[in-house]
Each structure stands twice: as C-alpha cells, then as structure tokens.
C-alpha cells in the first residue's frame, strides 16, 4: 500500500513543476503571450488548493481508497486531454481539471495512510509518503527540460498516463476498500466559502494582488466564524482548541513560509549571480531535496519512538545551522561546500515537516483525521504562498538595487533564518504539550 500511494502522490507533485521550465516553448507553440501561458501553472495550483478543503468530506462520504482511485483515473484522463489540446484556452481548462483531481488525490492518500497506519506507525508511514513531495520538484525541473527538448510539449503531460494507469491497477488490487461510515450532509456554505476563499488568498498573496488576498481573508474568516457554530462543518475547526494541535498547525504554517518561500531564493543565486543554466541550477539545488529524503526515514522512526515534538525541535536547530552559511554567501563560494550546506539544511527540513504532521495527527481521534489532514494541507499552502510572496519581494528588491550581487541572496537567507527561529516557539510549546499528554 505504501508504494502505491507514494507513486500516486508523486503524480500531483511532479506535474506541478514539470511544466514550469517549458512555459516559453509552450507560448511559442501555441502563439500565446507568456502572461496567458502562465495560467497553465497558476490555474493548476489554484484548483489544487481549492479541492483540499473538500477532500476530508469526500473521503468520509465515498471512502478514502475509492476517492483516491477515482482521482488517479481522472488525473490520467486529464493528462491525456492536456497532451491533445489544440489551443491554449483548452490546455488551461484541462490543466485546471487536472489540478482539481490532484487536489483531492494527495489528501485522500494521506488520510488513508493515517487511518490505516495507527499511532504507532504513523511517523514512518507519513515519512514514506512525504518522499515524492521533496523529490518531485527536482525531478520535475530536470524532467521538464529533457522532455521538452527531446520529445516535445505533449510528453510533459503524456508522461503521467502510464504512471497513473499503473497506480490505478495496483491500487484496485491492493488498497483496502473500507466501507464508508457515512458522512454528514455536505456543508454547502462552507464549501462555497473555502473553494473560493483559499484560492483567492493563495493567488492574491503569491501574485501580490491585494484585492483577491483581502477577499480570500474575508471569505475564510466568515467560514471560520460559521464553522465553529455548525453541527456538521466542512472542516472541524474546534480541533484548534487543543494546544498540541494548535502548536503543530503553527509549526506546519511556519515551515511552509520558511521552506517553500526559500525554494525560490537559492536558484536565483546560481542563475543571476553565477550565471548557470537552468538544468545546471536544477542539479546544483538537488542536494537540498536529497538531504530531506535521506532524513525522512530517521524522522519517521524517531517520531514513532519518542514522539514528534522533540524531533521537530531538533530539526529546526539543524535547519538553522544549514541556513546560516547561506546567509554568508559570496559570489565565489565553492559548489561542493554549498552542496554540503544544502544537505544539512535538507536534513533539518526532513526532521521537521513530516514529524509536525505526524505529531498533530497522533493526538487527533481517528474519526477526526479526515478533518485534521485538510487543515494542515491548507495551512502549508497558505504558509508557502506567504513565504514565496515575502521572500520574492525581499530578494527582488536586493537584486534590483545591486543586480547580480550575492549580498541580496545572502540577506534574504537571514530573513529565512529568523522565520525558522520564530517557529521554535510553537515547537517548544508542542514539546511541553506532548510531554504532558504522555504523562
């Protein structure tokens, strides 16, 4: 089951990055502006975000395994449609549908994992499922370059089809088909508020558009106010009343800011300061993902043995140790040294993000997991959008003042170090809360 769900989860994450490197080629092929073509990426990511709040209810209503299988099948169909699109408008529509399938696919797999694993194996199981999340961006960047140059644009999408079909066949045979316990009636008001509010907030923050961002905040605030009084909310926000759950959620949000925002900074060093190619930049930033993946098995075992809170705290310290050297960057640092630093930072990330997810879920009753998982996913996406927006402004301002200067990249990493340091506060609260729960 672990391998099957990991393979399916890889689809959604890989596809979100594989197209990025080919936007210029796609624009030329469809004779469209780059601004229009950008919606192939933006539409996919917004649809991905919009479906996350729905995933919990859909898992309860249809069963997580059945939902996962349906989404894999839809993902394969949408990928084939993208490959055969004859206009940029059709391609954007098919990408939005693909994102909607992917937005349900990953949370459904995580919910199925968490429910079947149980508290004693949750750390190890979630660590395995997290591997494609960190490998996919690296493989997506490299794969996108090779597929575009070697086989052409349609293969950016066709490559998903055999993987999806294999996942579907294996899942149909081996995944546990649990009978749905029966879900409460769909909270239509909550659905409307979240599927419009979350994408609006993510888009507004990521693109620096204040009106969508404010609209997203207002819609989600209305949802929070109404969900707390609803008997059957789309997402049970009363989980935040638990101090440990709240602390784990704060860690996940904070690491979303520090981790996903930081992903845009170091590549700019290789591209703008060292003038490397896109493929070379992908290879030079790969050690971060490799360090993360290498640390995940250890993080899973330690989380199951001693609890996630102390692992998170240690992981944050390691992350800071691996970030400080990047805040001292010059224009001539040795690439081997930078690779080693990235491995250390990646290990810290691996010891932080997945244990935070596992620690939060361990303290949640089994019937509330389908509520908790989408909440964590939403916070991670919102945090990633905030981090990307804030750090993009910081690094862009620095590079505009002194183009090609390593100091702009270095100064931005001081901000990343500070954000990671702030996350130590909820992490320590989680350590205390987890200890008191055990005692």
Short mmCIF file of N, CA and C in Angstrom, two decimals, residues 240-251 308-310 312-314 316 359-360 363 421-438:
data_model
loop_
_atom_site.label_atom_id
_atom_site.label_comp_id
_atom_site.label_asym_id
_atom_site.label_seq_id
_atom_site.Cartn_x
_atom_site.Cartn_y
_atom_site.Cartn_z
N UNK A 240 -8.61 23.19 16.91
CA UNK A 240 -7.62 24.18 17.33
C UNK A 240 -7.70 24.49 18.82
N UNK A 241 -8.75 24.06 19.48
CA UNK A 241 -8.85 24.27 20.93
C UNK A 241 -7.82 23.45 21.69
N UNK A 242 -7.34 22.38 21.05
CA UNK A 242 -6.30 21.56 21.67
C UNK A 242 -4.94 22.23 21.47
N UNK A 243 -4.23 22.46 22.56
CA UNK A 243 -2.97 23.20 22.50
C UNK A 243 -1.94 22.50 21.62
N UNK A 244 -1.86 21.18 21.69
CA UNK A 244 -0.88 20.44 20.89
C UNK A 244 -1.22 20.55 19.40
N UNK A 245 -2.49 20.43 19.06
CA UNK A 245 -2.90 20.54 17.66
C UNK A 245 -2.59 21.94 17.13
N UNK A 246 -2.90 22.95 17.94
CA UNK A 246 -2.65 24.33 17.54
C UNK A 246 -1.15 24.56 17.31
N UNK A 247 -0.33 24.01 18.19
CA UNK A 247 1.12 24.18 18.07
C UNK A 247 1.66 23.48 16.83
N UNK A 248 1.17 22.25 16.57
CA UNK A 248 1.59 21.53 15.37
C UNK A 248 1.18 22.30 14.11
N UNK A 249 -0.03 22.87 14.13
CA UNK A 249 -0.51 23.66 12.99
C UNK A 249 0.37 24.89 12.78
N UNK A 250 0.79 25.54 13.87
CA UNK A 250 1.66 26.71 13.77
C UNK A 250 3.01 26.34 13.18
N UNK A 251 3.55 25.18 13.56
CA UNK A 251 4.82 24.72 13.02
C UNK A 251 4.69 24.46 11.51
N UNK A 308 6.83 13.22 18.10
CA UNK A 308 7.29 14.12 17.06
C UNK A 308 7.86 15.44 17.56
N UNK A 309 7.42 15.90 18.74
CA UNK A 309 7.76 17.26 19.17
C UNK A 309 9.26 17.48 19.32
N UNK A 310 9.94 16.57 20.00
CA UNK A 310 11.38 16.73 20.20
C UNK A 310 12.15 16.58 18.89
N UNK A 312 10.98 17.54 15.99
CA UNK A 312 10.76 18.82 15.31
C UNK A 312 11.72 19.88 15.83
N UNK A 313 11.84 19.97 17.15
CA UNK A 313 12.71 20.99 17.75
C UNK A 313 14.15 20.80 17.29
N UNK A 314 14.62 19.54 17.31
CA UNK A 314 15.98 19.26 16.85
C UNK A 314 16.12 19.57 15.36
N UNK A 316 14.52 21.82 13.62
CA UNK A 316 14.59 23.27 13.42
C UNK A 316 15.99 23.80 13.70
N UNK A 359 2.87 14.41 14.44
CA UNK A 359 2.60 14.79 15.83
C UNK A 359 1.18 15.34 15.98
N UNK A 360 0.76 16.15 15.00
CA UNK A 360 -0.60 16.68 15.06
C UNK A 360 -1.65 15.60 14.92
N UNK A 363 -2.45 13.01 17.97
CA UNK A 363 -3.26 13.49 19.08
C UNK A 363 -4.72 13.71 18.68
N UNK A 421 13.70 30.51 13.16
CA UNK A 421 13.88 30.68 14.60
C UNK A 421 12.57 30.96 15.31
N UNK A 422 11.69 31.73 14.70
CA UNK A 422 10.38 32.01 15.31
C UNK A 422 9.57 30.73 15.48
N UNK A 423 9.71 29.80 14.53
CA UNK A 423 8.96 28.54 14.60
C UNK A 423 9.38 27.71 15.80
N UNK A 424 10.57 27.99 16.36
CA UNK A 424 10.99 27.28 17.58
C UNK A 424 10.01 27.49 18.72
N UNK A 425 9.30 28.63 18.74
CA UNK A 425 8.38 28.93 19.85
C UNK A 425 7.21 27.94 19.89
N UNK A 426 6.41 27.80 18.79
CA UNK A 426 5.35 26.79 18.86
C UNK A 426 5.89 25.37 18.96
N UNK A 427 7.11 25.16 18.43
CA UNK A 427 7.71 23.84 18.56
C UNK A 427 7.96 23.48 20.02
N UNK A 428 8.46 24.44 20.80
CA UNK A 428 8.70 24.18 22.22
C UNK A 428 7.38 23.99 22.97
N UNK A 429 6.36 24.76 22.61
CA UNK A 429 5.04 24.57 23.21
C UNK A 429 4.52 23.16 22.92
N UNK A 430 4.78 22.68 21.70
CA UNK A 430 4.36 21.32 21.34
C UNK A 430 5.12 20.28 22.15
N UNK A 431 6.40 20.53 22.42
CA UNK A 431 7.18 19.60 23.26
C UNK A 431 6.52 19.49 24.65
N UNK A 432 6.16 20.63 25.23
CA UNK A 432 5.54 20.63 26.55
C UNK A 432 4.17 19.96 26.52
N UNK A 433 3.40 20.25 25.47
CA UNK A 433 2.06 19.68 25.36
C UNK A 433 2.13 18.17 25.16
N UNK A 434 3.04 17.72 24.32
CA UNK A 434 3.18 16.28 24.08
C UNK A 434 3.65 15.57 25.34
N UNK A 435 4.55 16.21 26.09
CA UNK A 435 5.04 15.60 27.33
C UNK A 435 3.92 15.46 28.35
N UNK A 436 3.09 16.50 28.47
CA UNK A 436 2.00 16.45 29.45
C UNK A 436 0.95 15.42 29.04
N UNK A 437 0.77 15.21 27.73
CA UNK A 437 -0.18 14.20 27.25
C UNK A 437 0.30 12.80 27.60
N UNK A 438 1.61 12.57 27.39
CA UNK A 438 2.19 11.27 27.71
C UNK A 438 2.15 10.98 29.20
#
